[in-house]
Amino acid sequence: MNKPVVSEEALGEPVLVPELPPSLAAKAAAAGPAYVVLAGISFSHFLNDTMQSLIASVYPILKDNYALDFAQIGMITLAFQFTASLLQPLVGHFTDKKAQPFSLSIGMGFTFFGLLLLSVAHSYGIILIAASLVGLGSAVFHPESSRIARLASGGRYGFAQSVFQLGGSFGTSMGPVLAALIVVPFGQPSIAWFSSIAFLAIVILWRIGAWYKPQISGKKAATIERHPDHPDRRRVRIALIVLVALLFSKQLYVSSLSSYYIFYLIDRFGVSTQAAQLYLFIFLAANAAGAFIGGPLGDRFGRKYVIWFSILGALPFTLALPYAGLFASAVLTVVIGVIISSATSAIIVFAQELMPHRFGMISGVFFGVAFGIGGLGAAVLGKLADHTSIAFVYQLCAFLPAIGLLAVFLPKMPKAVR
């Protein structure tokens, strides 16, 4: 496994990583990825994001039951995703200093209670509280689970991040299908059935925590070696700002589809709610495929090039989507989903390599930014849709991938960490 490298002078602080010392890291690399652990953490990500995506998938039911407008729908997304975005960097910063092997199971407990509360919610305020609890569970889950994926990577960081992201992406795609098959026929109380998924995740994550604990027990942080080609502090800051902007363009566009694509299809093409949820599943499944492809490509060709292609490359297809028919829309969303989501792993690993001494915090910031953008964007786009139309929202969002041009400002990373 290549050692993480960074300039101490550039960052102006001691560079320590709460990971394995170099000798143990080398042994882990020689052994290769811990596939059982990667599979377990990816499956847990699948379960976690299945439950998260369920919230957006039941929006039509909540809208009808409580006479909600699009702005109120957006506020539900904001309550869920903004809670996650605010807390994830704090969780990551805390676990950088002291790893918490069993925090994942505890976090999943918040999701468990959030789903139970949502199933019996009788007012808009209770719905917001339930969504916030699910967001809190996500805030605890993502930073530390991403660290575990890296620890089990055997040096194949992009691959491990892609496996981790694959579980989450497929989980996100399953929400609409399960909502169509279970929640739509049986109503809001059936959401309680999904708490059993949260319980299964708690058990799996407890076992993973038992594996994780001896990996970190008694091991001191490893000092990162200095590399003369690592970007200086100013370029690191610029690169992080650019990565956040790129994540903004990607996540806001994905949020526009995941939150309102169902309503767009119903309004424009007159399809049923269940049919619209299946179309949303197709888009989200394409996202899952793209998330898996992007990591290994970044390991092979360099993450900067994957980021270039994945965001800017989606632009022609996003521009065409608002003017396409039903079948063409389905095809375009598949292409968009595969291309635009391939940036996810590359962006996160690129940021981690810029500041490897703040691994948990960086993971939390970028996962948190993704959730925050999604939540805030959903609220703003919902308000805009109320005053204009869903079709206008998609015409406007079509230009978001043009922000991918900012990738020109990303620095060239040393080959050892590329």
Coordinates of C-alpha atoms in Angstrom, one line a residue:
M1 CA 0.0 0.0 0.0
N2 CA 1.4 3.4 -0.9
K3 CA 1.9 5.6 2.1
P4 CA -0.1 8.8 2.3
V5 CA 2.1 11.8 1.7
V6 CA 1.7 15.5 2.5
S7 CA 3.9 18.5 3.2
E8 CA 4.1 19.3 6.9
E9 CA 5.3 22.8 6.0
A10 CA 2.4 23.3 3.6
L11 CA -0.3 22.5 6.1
G12 CA 1.4 24.2 9.0
E13 CA 0.6 21.6 11.6
P14 CA 1.8 18.2 12.8
V15 CA 0.7 15.6 10.3
L16 CA -0.6 12.6 12.1
V17 CA -3.0 9.9 10.9
P18 CA -5.1 7.8 13.2
E19 CA -4.5 4.8 11.0
L20 CA -2.1 1.8 11.1
P21 CA 1.6 2.5 11.4
P22 CA 3.6 2.0 8.1
S23 CA 4.8 -1.5 9.0
L24 CA 1.3 -2.8 9.8
A25 CA -0.1 -0.9 6.8
A26 CA 2.4 -2.6 4.5
K27 CA 1.3 -6.0 5.9
A28 CA -2.3 -5.1 5.3
A29 CA -1.5 -4.1 1.7
A30 CA 0.4 -7.4 1.1
A31 CA -2.7 -9.3 2.3
G32 CA -4.9 -7.4 -0.1
P33 CA -8.4 -6.1 0.6
A34 CA -10.4 -7.6 3.4
Y35 CA -13.2 -8.6 1.2
V36 CA -15.5 -9.9 3.9
V37 CA -15.3 -6.6 5.8
L38 CA -15.7 -4.6 2.6
A39 CA -18.8 -6.7 1.8
G40 CA -20.2 -6.3 5.3
I41 CA -19.7 -2.5 5.3
S42 CA -21.1 -2.2 1.8
F43 CA -24.1 -4.3 2.7
S44 CA -24.7 -2.1 5.8
H45 CA -24.4 1.0 3.5
F46 CA -27.1 -0.7 1.3
L47 CA -29.4 -1.2 4.2
N48 CA -28.8 2.3 5.6
D49 CA -29.4 4.1 2.3
T50 CA -32.4 1.9 1.5
M51 CA -34.1 3.2 4.6
Q52 CA -33.0 6.8 3.8
S53 CA -34.4 6.7 0.3
L54 CA -37.6 5.4 1.6
I55 CA -38.4 8.9 2.9
A56 CA -38.3 10.5 -0.5
S57 CA -40.1 7.6 -2.0
V58 CA -43.2 8.0 0.2
Y59 CA -43.5 11.8 -0.5
P60 CA -46.6 11.2 -2.7
I61 CA -48.3 9.4 0.1
L62 CA -47.4 12.1 2.7
K63 CA -48.4 14.8 0.2
D64 CA -51.8 13.3 -0.2
N65 CA -52.3 12.4 3.5
Y66 CA -51.4 15.8 4.9
A67 CA -52.1 18.1 1.9
L68 CA -48.5 19.2 1.6
D69 CA -47.2 21.5 -1.0
F70 CA -43.8 21.2 -2.8
A71 CA -42.1 23.6 -0.4
Q72 CA -43.2 21.5 2.6
I73 CA -41.9 18.3 0.8
G74 CA -38.6 20.1 0.4
M75 CA -38.5 20.9 4.1
I76 CA -38.8 17.2 4.9
T77 CA -35.7 16.6 2.8
L78 CA -34.0 19.5 4.4
A79 CA -34.8 18.2 7.9
F80 CA -33.3 14.8 7.0
Q81 CA -30.3 15.9 5.0
F82 CA -29.4 19.1 6.8
T83 CA -29.2 17.2 10.1
A84 CA -26.8 14.7 8.5
S85 CA -24.7 17.4 6.9
L86 CA -24.2 19.4 10.1
L87 CA -23.3 16.5 12.3
Q88 CA -21.1 14.4 9.9
P89 CA -18.0 16.7 10.0
L90 CA -18.3 16.8 13.9
V91 CA -18.5 13.0 14.1
G92 CA -15.6 12.7 11.7
H93 CA -13.5 15.2 13.7
F94 CA -14.3 13.3 16.9
T95 CA -13.4 9.9 15.5
D96 CA -10.1 11.3 14.1
K97 CA -9.0 11.8 17.7
K98 CA -10.6 8.6 19.1
A99 CA -12.0 5.9 16.9
Q100 CA -15.4 4.5 18.1
P101 CA -15.8 0.9 16.7
F102 CA -19.3 0.4 17.9
S103 CA -20.7 3.9 17.1
L104 CA -22.1 2.6 13.8
S105 CA -24.6 0.3 15.7
I106 CA -25.6 3.2 17.9
G107 CA -26.1 5.5 15.0
M108 CA -28.3 2.9 13.3
G109 CA -30.4 2.9 16.4
F110 CA -31.5 6.5 15.6
T111 CA -32.6 5.3 12.2
F112 CA -34.6 2.5 13.8
F113 CA -36.5 4.8 16.0
G114 CA -36.9 7.4 13.2
L115 CA -38.7 4.9 11.0
L116 CA -41.0 3.7 13.8
L117 CA -41.9 7.4 14.5
L118 CA -42.5 8.1 10.8
S119 CA -44.9 5.1 10.5
V120 CA -47.2 6.6 13.3
A121 CA -46.6 10.3 12.6
H122 CA -50.0 12.1 12.6
S123 CA -48.7 15.7 12.0
Y124 CA -46.2 17.6 9.8
G125 CA -44.0 18.4 12.8
I126 CA -43.7 14.7 13.8
I127 CA -42.8 13.9 10.3
L128 CA -39.9 16.4 10.4
I129 CA -38.7 15.0 13.7
A130 CA -38.7 11.5 12.3
A131 CA -36.8 12.6 9.2
S132 CA -34.3 14.3 11.5
L133 CA -33.7 11.1 13.4
V134 CA -33.0 9.2 10.3
G135 CA -30.6 12.0 9.3
L136 CA -28.8 11.7 12.7
G137 CA -28.3 8.0 12.1
S138 CA -26.8 8.7 8.7
A139 CA -24.4 11.4 10.3
V140 CA -23.0 8.8 12.6
F141 CA -22.8 6.0 10.0
H142 CA -20.9 7.6 7.1
P143 CA -17.6 9.0 8.4
E144 CA -16.6 6.0 10.4
S145 CA -17.8 3.4 7.9
S146 CA -15.8 5.1 5.2
R147 CA -12.7 4.9 7.4
I148 CA -13.3 1.1 7.9
A149 CA -13.6 0.7 4.1
R150 CA -10.3 2.4 3.7
L151 CA -8.7 0.3 6.5
A152 CA -9.9 -2.9 4.7
S153 CA -8.8 -1.7 1.2
G154 CA -5.4 -3.2 1.1
G155 CA -4.1 0.0 -0.6
R156 CA -6.8 -0.1 -3.3
Y157 CA -8.5 3.0 -2.0
G158 CA -10.6 3.9 -5.0
F159 CA -11.8 0.3 -5.3
A160 CA -12.7 0.1 -1.6
Q161 CA -14.5 3.5 -1.8
S162 CA -16.4 2.3 -4.8
V163 CA -17.5 -1.0 -3.1
F164 CA -18.7 1.1 -0.2
Q165 CA -20.5 3.6 -2.4
L166 CA -22.0 0.7 -4.5
G167 CA -23.9 -0.5 -1.5
G168 CA -25.3 2.9 -0.7
S169 CA -26.2 3.6 -4.3
F170 CA -28.1 0.3 -4.7
G171 CA -29.8 1.0 -1.4
T172 CA -30.9 4.4 -2.6
S173 CA -32.3 2.8 -5.7
M174 CA -34.3 0.2 -3.7
G175 CA -36.3 2.8 -1.8
P176 CA -38.7 3.6 -4.6
V177 CA -39.2 -0.1 -5.5
L178 CA -40.0 -1.1 -1.9
A179 CA -42.3 2.0 -1.5
A180 CA -44.2 0.9 -4.7
L181 CA -44.5 -2.7 -3.6
I182 CA -45.2 -2.2 0.2
V183 CA -45.9 1.3 1.3
V184 CA -48.3 2.4 -1.5
P185 CA -50.5 -0.7 -1.1
F186 CA -50.4 -0.9 2.7
G187 CA -50.1 2.8 3.6
Q188 CA -48.0 4.8 6.0
P189 CA -48.1 2.3 8.9
S190 CA -46.2 -0.2 6.8
I191 CA -43.1 2.0 7.1
A192 CA -42.6 0.3 10.5
W193 CA -41.8 -3.0 8.8
F194 CA -38.6 -1.4 7.6
S195 CA -37.3 -1.0 11.1
S196 CA -36.4 -4.7 10.9
I197 CA -33.9 -3.7 8.2
A198 CA -32.4 -1.3 10.7
F199 CA -32.2 -4.0 13.3
L200 CA -30.4 -6.3 10.9
A201 CA -27.9 -3.5 10.1
I202 CA -27.3 -3.0 13.9
V203 CA -26.3 -6.7 14.2
I204 CA -24.0 -6.6 11.2
L205 CA -22.3 -3.3 12.3
W206 CA -21.7 -4.7 15.8
R207 CA -19.8 -7.6 14.2
I208 CA -17.8 -5.2 12.0
G209 CA -17.1 -3.1 15.1
A210 CA -15.7 -6.3 16.8
W211 CA -13.3 -6.7 13.8
Y212 CA -12.4 -3.0 13.8
K213 CA -11.6 -2.7 17.5
P214 CA -8.4 -4.9 17.5
Q215 CA -7.2 -3.2 14.4
I216 CA -6.9 0.1 16.2
S217 CA -6.4 -1.1 19.8
G218 CA -3.0 0.1 21.2
K219 CA -1.9 1.5 17.8
K220 CA -0.5 5.0 17.7
A221 CA -1.0 7.4 14.9
A222 CA 1.5 7.1 12.0
T223 CA 3.5 10.2 11.0
I224 CA 3.0 10.9 7.3
E225 CA 6.1 11.2 5.2
R226 CA 6.8 14.4 3.4
H227 CA 6.5 14.4 -0.4
P228 CA 8.1 17.3 -2.3
D229 CA 5.4 17.2 -5.0
H230 CA 2.4 17.5 -2.7
P231 CA 0.4 20.7 -3.3
D232 CA 1.2 23.5 -0.9
R233 CA -1.4 24.9 1.6
R234 CA -2.9 27.5 -0.8
R235 CA -3.3 24.9 -3.6
V236 CA -4.8 22.4 -1.1
R237 CA -7.4 25.0 0.0
I238 CA -8.2 25.9 -3.6
A239 CA -8.5 22.2 -4.5
L240 CA -10.9 21.5 -1.6
I241 CA -13.1 24.5 -2.6
V242 CA -13.2 23.2 -6.2
L243 CA -14.1 19.7 -5.0
V244 CA -16.9 21.1 -2.9
A245 CA -18.2 23.1 -6.0
L246 CA -18.0 20.0 -8.1
L247 CA -19.8 18.0 -5.5
F248 CA -22.4 20.8 -5.3
S249 CA -23.2 20.5 -9.1
K250 CA -23.4 16.8 -9.0
Q251 CA -25.4 16.4 -5.8
L252 CA -27.9 19.2 -6.6
Y253 CA -28.7 17.7 -9.9
V254 CA -29.1 14.2 -8.4
S255 CA -31.3 15.7 -5.7
S256 CA -33.5 17.4 -8.3
L257 CA -34.2 14.0 -9.8
S258 CA -34.4 11.9 -6.6
S259 CA -36.8 14.4 -4.9
Y260 CA -39.1 15.5 -7.8
Y261 CA -38.6 13.1 -10.7
I262 CA -41.7 11.2 -9.7
F263 CA -43.8 14.3 -9.8
Y264 CA -42.3 15.4 -13.1
L265 CA -43.2 12.1 -14.7
I266 CA -46.7 12.2 -13.3
D267 CA -47.3 15.8 -14.3
R268 CA -45.8 15.6 -17.8
F269 CA -46.6 12.1 -19.0
G270 CA -49.5 11.1 -16.8
V271 CA -48.0 7.9 -15.5
S272 CA -49.1 6.3 -12.2
T273 CA -47.3 6.8 -8.9
Q274 CA -46.0 3.2 -8.9
A275 CA -44.8 3.5 -12.5
A276 CA -43.0 6.7 -11.7
Q277 CA -41.3 5.1 -8.7
L278 CA -40.0 2.4 -11.0
Y279 CA -38.6 5.0 -13.4
L280 CA -36.9 6.6 -10.4
F281 CA -35.5 3.2 -9.5
I282 CA -33.9 2.9 -13.0
F283 CA -32.2 6.2 -12.5
L284 CA -30.9 5.4 -9.0
A285 CA -29.7 1.9 -10.2
A286 CA -27.7 3.7 -12.9
N287 CA -26.2 5.9 -10.2
A288 CA -25.2 2.7 -8.3
A289 CA -23.4 1.4 -11.4
G290 CA -21.6 4.6 -12.0
A291 CA -20.5 4.9 -8.4
F292 CA -18.8 1.5 -8.6
I293 CA -17.1 2.2 -12.0
G294 CA -15.6 5.5 -10.9
G295 CA -13.3 4.2 -8.1
P296 CA -11.3 1.6 -10.0
L297 CA -11.0 3.9 -13.0
G298 CA -9.6 6.6 -10.6
D299 CA -7.0 4.0 -9.3
R300 CA -6.0 3.2 -12.8
F301 CA -6.0 6.5 -14.7
G302 CA -6.0 9.1 -12.0
R303 CA -8.9 10.7 -10.1
K304 CA -8.7 14.1 -11.7
Y305 CA -9.5 12.7 -15.2
V306 CA -12.4 10.7 -13.8
I307 CA -13.8 13.9 -12.2
W308 CA -13.4 15.8 -15.4
F309 CA -15.3 13.2 -17.4
S310 CA -18.0 12.3 -14.9
I311 CA -19.3 15.8 -14.3
L312 CA -18.7 17.8 -17.5
G313 CA -19.5 14.7 -19.6
A314 CA -23.1 14.5 -18.4
L315 CA -23.8 18.1 -19.7
P316 CA -25.1 17.2 -23.2
F317 CA -27.5 14.6 -21.7
T318 CA -28.9 16.8 -18.9
L319 CA -29.5 19.6 -21.5
A320 CA -31.6 17.1 -23.6
L321 CA -33.6 15.6 -20.8
P322 CA -36.3 18.4 -20.3
Y323 CA -37.3 18.1 -24.0
A324 CA -37.3 14.3 -24.3
G325 CA -40.3 11.9 -24.4
L326 CA -41.0 9.3 -21.8
F327 CA -38.9 6.5 -23.2
A328 CA -36.0 8.9 -24.1
S329 CA -36.2 10.3 -20.6
A330 CA -35.6 6.9 -19.2
V331 CA -32.7 6.3 -21.4
L332 CA -31.2 9.7 -20.7
T333 CA -31.5 9.3 -17.0
V334 CA -29.6 6.0 -17.2
V335 CA -26.7 7.7 -19.1
I336 CA -26.7 10.7 -16.8
G337 CA -26.8 8.5 -13.7
V338 CA -23.9 6.3 -14.8
I339 CA -21.7 9.3 -15.9
I340 CA -22.4 11.8 -13.1
S341 CA -22.2 9.3 -10.2
S342 CA -18.8 8.0 -11.3
A343 CA -17.3 11.1 -9.7
T344 CA -18.4 10.3 -6.2
S345 CA -15.6 8.0 -5.2
A346 CA -13.0 10.0 -7.1
I347 CA -14.0 13.3 -5.3
I348 CA -14.0 11.8 -1.9
V349 CA -10.6 9.9 -2.2
F350 CA -9.0 12.9 -3.9
A351 CA -10.0 15.1 -0.9
Q352 CA -8.8 12.4 1.6
E353 CA -5.4 12.4 -0.2
L354 CA -5.2 16.2 0.0
M355 CA -5.5 16.1 3.8
P356 CA -4.9 12.5 5.0
H357 CA -4.2 13.6 8.5
R358 CA -7.9 14.6 8.8
F359 CA -9.4 11.6 7.2
G360 CA -12.6 11.3 9.3
M361 CA -13.3 15.0 9.2
I362 CA -12.8 15.2 5.4
S363 CA -15.0 12.2 4.9
G364 CA -17.6 13.8 7.2
V365 CA -17.4 17.2 5.4
F366 CA -17.8 15.7 2.0
F367 CA -20.5 13.3 2.9
G368 CA -22.1 16.1 4.9
V369 CA -21.8 18.6 2.1
A370 CA -23.5 16.0 -0.2
F371 CA -26.4 15.7 2.3
G372 CA -26.6 19.4 3.0
I373 CA -26.7 20.3 -0.7
G374 CA -29.3 17.7 -1.4
G375 CA -31.5 18.9 1.5
L376 CA -31.1 22.6 0.9
G377 CA -31.4 22.2 -2.8
A378 CA -34.6 20.2 -2.5
A379 CA -36.2 22.9 -0.4
V380 CA -35.2 25.7 -2.8
L381 CA -36.2 23.7 -5.9
G382 CA -39.5 22.8 -4.3
K383 CA -40.2 26.5 -3.6
L384 CA -39.2 27.3 -7.2
A385 CA -41.5 24.5 -8.5
D386 CA -44.4 25.9 -6.6
H387 CA -44.0 29.3 -8.3
T388 CA -43.1 28.0 -11.7
S389 CA -43.3 24.4 -12.7
I390 CA -41.4 21.1 -12.3
A391 CA -40.5 21.3 -16.0
F392 CA -38.8 24.7 -15.5
V393 CA -36.8 23.3 -12.6
Y394 CA -35.3 20.6 -14.8
Q395 CA -34.6 23.1 -17.6
L396 CA -32.6 25.2 -15.1
C397 CA -30.8 22.3 -13.4
A398 CA -29.7 21.0 -16.8
F399 CA -26.8 23.5 -16.7
L400 CA -25.4 22.4 -13.4
P401 CA -22.8 20.0 -14.8
A402 CA -21.2 22.9 -16.6
I403 CA -19.6 23.7 -13.2
G404 CA -17.4 20.7 -14.0
L405 CA -15.2 23.1 -15.9
L406 CA -13.7 24.1 -12.5
A407 CA -11.9 20.7 -12.5
V408 CA -9.1 22.5 -14.5
F409 CA -8.0 24.0 -11.1
L410 CA -7.4 20.7 -9.5
P411 CA -3.7 20.1 -8.8
K412 CA -1.7 17.2 -10.2
M413 CA -1.2 14.7 -7.3
P414 CA 2.0 12.8 -6.8
K415 CA 1.9 9.3 -8.4
A416 CA 2.3 7.7 -5.0
V417 CA -1.2 8.9 -3.9
R418 CA -2.9 9.4 -7.2

